[in-house]
Structure formats: C-alpha cells, structure tokens
Amino acid sequence: MLLHEEHFRAVENLVSEWARCIDENRVEDICTLLHPEGRYRVQSRFNADRGLPHALMDAHSPAQLRDRIKSMRLANIYEPQHYRHIVSGVQIVGGDPRALQVKSNFLVVRTLDLDGDMKLFAAGQCDDVVDAGGPEPLFRSRHFRLDSRVVETLMVIPL
Amino acid sequence: MLLHEEHFRAVENLVSEWARCIDENRVEDICTLLHPEGRYRVQSRFNADRGLPHALMDAHSPAQLRDRIKSMRLANIYEPQHYRHIVSGVQIVGGDPRALQVKSNFLVVRTLDLDGDMKLFAAGQCDDVVDAGGPEPLFRSRHFRLDSRVVETLMVIPL
Amino acid sequence: MLLHEEHFRAVENLVSEWARCIDENRVEDICTLLHPEGRYRVQSRFNADRGLPHALMDAHSPAQLRDRIKSMRLANIYEPQHYRHIVSGVQIVGGDPRALQVKSNFLVVRTLDLDGDMKLFAAGQCDDVVDAGGPEPLFRSRHFRLDSRVVETLMVIPL
C-alpha cells in the first residue's frame, strides 16, 4: 500500500485535471491525458454490469477522442452549455505503477448558457487504469459508468 | 496536528470505502467498517441540534445494522434504486488516535432503476468518531445529519 | 512542485474550513480566514470571463465582509435556509508560498428550513490566492465564479 500512497496525489491530480479541462472549456486538452493506446468510454451502469458493448461514447485512442471533440466544435448543433464536475472518493484499489486501478465517484452539473438552467446531468463511478510509471501520469483507460440509463437529450461534450 | 496528518489518508479512505460499499450494492460490507461497539445514526439536523432522540436509522452495533440491511434485502418492498455518494471536506478536528473526531460533508444522488430518474436525495454533514489505533481503522460512531427534515418517501438503503 | 505538495494539505484544509463555517452557521468565522487586505467576490462566469465588474458580492476586506454578514443577521428579511458546500478538485496551479494560485470546483445545495425543500443553488469554480507563508494560511483573494447567470431569488448568505 506504500506503493500506492506514493502515487496517490499524482493520480488525484490527473483526475482533477481531466475534469478541469472540460469545465474550463479546454476540452481538447483531455486528449493529452490519455495514453496513446488508451481507451475512453461512457456507458450506463446497466450495460457495464452486464458486459454489454453499447456505449454513449467509445474512443479507442486520443486521436478518436480528438475527432469526437472536433465534431462537437464544428458539426454538432446543440444548445450552448457547460459542465461542472464534482469528484470524490478517489481510491487506488489495486494494480501496479504502470497500471493502477483507480475508482472515483462523480457528479456532473450542466448549466445552459442562455437561460442559466442548472441540473444534475450525470452521476456515477469511474473505473480507470492509470499509468503512473512514466514521466507524466496518463490514463490507460477511463470508464465512466452512469447510474442512470437515461441521458437527457444528447450528450455532446465528453464527461 | 502532525498526529492527525499521519492518520488523514486512512480516515479519508475509510469514509470513501463506506460510500463505495453502498454505491456498489455491497451494502452488507459497511458492517465490517463499524466497531463492534459502534453506533450508526441518520438524523435530521433539526433533531440533532436540539438533542432530540428521533432518528431515521439508529443501530447500536454492526449486528443491528446487518439486521436492518437484511430486512432491506428480504422484507421491504420498494422501487429498485441506488445511491451515489459525493463526499467532501473530510477533516480531523480533534480527539486522539483511538477516537479521532472527523467531519465531512456529503450529498447523495438517488437513481431509480426503472425510469432512470435521478435526484438530490440527501445532503448534510457527518460527525464521526474513528478508531485509527487498531490494525484497520474503524468507525466508533457514524452520525449522518441531514440538512432537510423531509425525506422523500422511505429511506430503505442506509446512507 | 514539491513546494506545492508541502502546502497542499494546509490549502485544502483552509478551503474546507471556509465551507464548514458557513454550513455550520458560523458565517462570521470566514472573516478570520481572509487576509486583512484580502478580497472576496462572487461573480457569474459570464461576467468574470469578460472582465466585467458586476458581482453579486464584492468585499475588499474582512471588515466589509463582516458588515455584509451583520446585515444578513440583522437587516435582511429572507426565508430561513442553509447551505451545504461540496468541494472537489482542489489544485495548486502556480504561484509562490505567499501567493499560491488555487483552483477548486464547488457545488452548493440550499435547504429551506420550513418545508425542507432542497435544491442545487450554485455551482462553479473558485479561483483563489492563498498565503501559506504565515503562521496560519489565509485567503488573499477568493473569487467564486458561478456557472449560471441566474441566481434564484436573493443570495443573502455568502458562498
């Protein structure tokens, strides 16, 4: 466990940094936090628990994720909005420094720009794998598991 | 304060672990985090502030708590649902290693399985006593103080 | 970064302490956490991003802030209510020990005393400057940036 304690702050900071990239509307920057062979997924808890493949977002590399964000910026039509991530309970539950298993709880509040409407948009758990053995910690895998099967309208911005 | 700093991570981890047991539907596991002579209570802030005894849940031992959870699994009829805990501001505010006084803020989002409805279910403060002097840290006392006097429908699952 | 690591716990504790003063209805105590020449502001993200001066609250010293709280206690007529702060992602992103740049995400749930109604009241980011070089860490500046431009009814209690 000493091993993990050593990496705890770096992992916590990586998780916070991801959230802040999105919340500060520097969404593209999350791609730099994903390992070149990393995977990013957003799935309902229902599907994840059953091993069902359907996902709201599923990128198999930072390049795919970047592509998704580009379409958000250029092609998608959606009401101007932003997210606010609240993350808690970051824990390293196993693994080794090149592949730490990390869990955390999250809640995302979405605010619509025009009318200021604010709502609970998503809540759930992240099951991540973090490589803390390189010069900078990176996600080898980020898996957002949404508690609810219902996502209001479209999910355009990654979580 | 050095004393407390030494125990901070263990305490924070204990608090996170409790939340995760419930959120991952391993509710029974919280009983292993409560001291054999420990007490678990959920009360409104209104009652707690006035020293009134009424509580939504009040278990005087892990065995009583286990009993409550068993009735939840076997006897209670309720709409399938799960919680998501978001905890922040964990602080050790006094005490000694065998009885650290710990405060934290919490928020619980409840999601109904069937229609995916998600809502703010509970928010408030935990006033806990943690024994960090044994082989594993344990709660000597967990006291959830709910900001609201009104709990929507029934509280079946412990917080 | 070692420098910052050294101060991290003190900064995190300062942020938690501010929240707890308000949530425990010891609102006056936040004045003791603000540097004598410190500034406290609550602004919409919209205004803050554009450098617009309008703020919901703007105190240029602990004395001004104390004055605001006094009027809350004595003069303002409002429905009895209290806040619950949930803070996450505290990060030291730059600066030196006398002026650390600190970011965090916050969410405030407001509960009305009478009917127990609980709602998402505010969410956003804090951009703070913390002096961690003195005997006790203090805020040189607290800047709450609200995601929404719309604040339900009045904001009476400081965030």
PDB file of C-alpha atoms in Angstrom, chain A residues 18 21-22 26-41 57-76 138 156-159:
ATOM      1  CA  TRP A  18      -9.334  15.937 -16.697  1.00  0.00           C
ATOM      2  CA  CYS A  21     -10.039  20.711 -18.927  1.00  0.00           C
ATOM      3  CA  ILE A  22     -13.693  20.131 -19.705  1.00  0.00           C
ATOM      4  CA  ARG A  26     -10.381  23.381 -22.927  1.00  0.00           C
ATOM      5  CA  VAL A  27     -11.978  20.068 -23.857  1.00  0.00           C
ATOM      6  CA  GLU A  28      -9.284  19.197 -26.427  1.00  0.00           C
ATOM      7  CA  ASP A  29      -6.724  19.018 -23.616  1.00  0.00           C
ATOM      8  CA  ILE A  30      -8.150  15.787 -22.222  1.00  0.00           C
ATOM      9  CA  CYS A  31      -6.622  14.002 -25.219  1.00  0.00           C
ATOM     10  CA  THR A  32      -3.158  14.747 -23.823  1.00  0.00           C
ATOM     11  CA  LEU A  33      -4.093  12.906 -20.611  1.00  0.00           C
ATOM     12  CA  LEU A  34      -4.980   9.681 -22.424  1.00  0.00           C
ATOM     13  CA  HIS A  35      -2.261   7.140 -23.197  1.00  0.00           C
ATOM     14  CA  PRO A  36      -1.593   6.734 -26.982  1.00  0.00           C
ATOM     15  CA  GLU A  37      -3.169   3.287 -26.730  1.00  0.00           C
ATOM     16  CA  GLY A  38      -5.726   4.380 -24.167  1.00  0.00           C
ATOM     17  CA  ARG A  39      -9.497   3.931 -24.292  1.00  0.00           C
ATOM     18  CA  TYR A  40     -12.248   6.285 -23.190  1.00  0.00           C
ATOM     19  CA  ARG A  41     -15.786   5.055 -22.622  1.00  0.00           C
ATOM     20  CA  MET A  57     -19.043   7.385 -26.204  1.00  0.00           C
ATOM     21  CA  ASP A  58     -16.255   4.962 -27.016  1.00  0.00           C
ATOM     22  CA  ALA A  59     -12.858   6.142 -28.247  1.00  0.00           C
ATOM     23  CA  HIS A  60     -10.003   3.695 -28.727  1.00  0.00           C
ATOM     24  CA  SER A  61      -7.268   6.317 -28.858  1.00  0.00           C
ATOM     25  CA  PRO A  62      -6.618  10.001 -28.153  1.00  0.00           C
ATOM     26  CA  ALA A  63      -6.963  10.570 -31.914  1.00  0.00           C
ATOM     27  CA  GLN A  64     -10.509   9.163 -31.938  1.00  0.00           C
ATOM     28  CA  LEU A  65     -11.357  11.260 -28.915  1.00  0.00           C
ATOM     29  CA  ARG A  66      -9.946  14.347 -30.592  1.00  0.00           C
ATOM     30  CA  ASP A  67     -12.097  13.607 -33.610  1.00  0.00           C
ATOM     31  CA  ARG A  68     -15.192  13.436 -31.432  1.00  0.00           C
ATOM     32  CA  ILE A  69     -14.366  16.785 -29.848  1.00  0.00           C
ATOM     33  CA  LYS A  70     -13.741  18.326 -33.261  1.00  0.00           C
ATOM     34  CA  SER A  71     -17.202  17.292 -34.392  1.00  0.00           C
ATOM     35  CA  MET A  72     -18.574  18.839 -31.202  1.00  0.00           C
ATOM     36  CA  ARG A  73     -16.870  22.105 -32.051  1.00  0.00           C
ATOM     37  CA  LEU A  74     -17.665  22.151 -35.777  1.00  0.00           C
ATOM     38  CA  ALA A  75     -20.572  19.927 -36.718  1.00  0.00           C
ATOM     39  CA  ASN A  76     -22.974  19.316 -33.847  1.00  0.00           C
ATOM     40  CA  LEU A 138      -1.686   9.095 -18.046  1.00  0.00           C
ATOM     41  CA  VAL A 156     -22.317  16.187 -26.861  1.00  0.00           C
ATOM     42  CA  ILE A 157     -19.496  17.168 -24.564  1.00  0.00           C
ATOM     43  CA  PRO A 158     -17.432  14.249 -23.191  1.00  0.00           C
ATOM     44  CA  LEU A 159     -17.660  13.693 -19.448  1.00  0.00           C
TER      45      LEU A 159
END
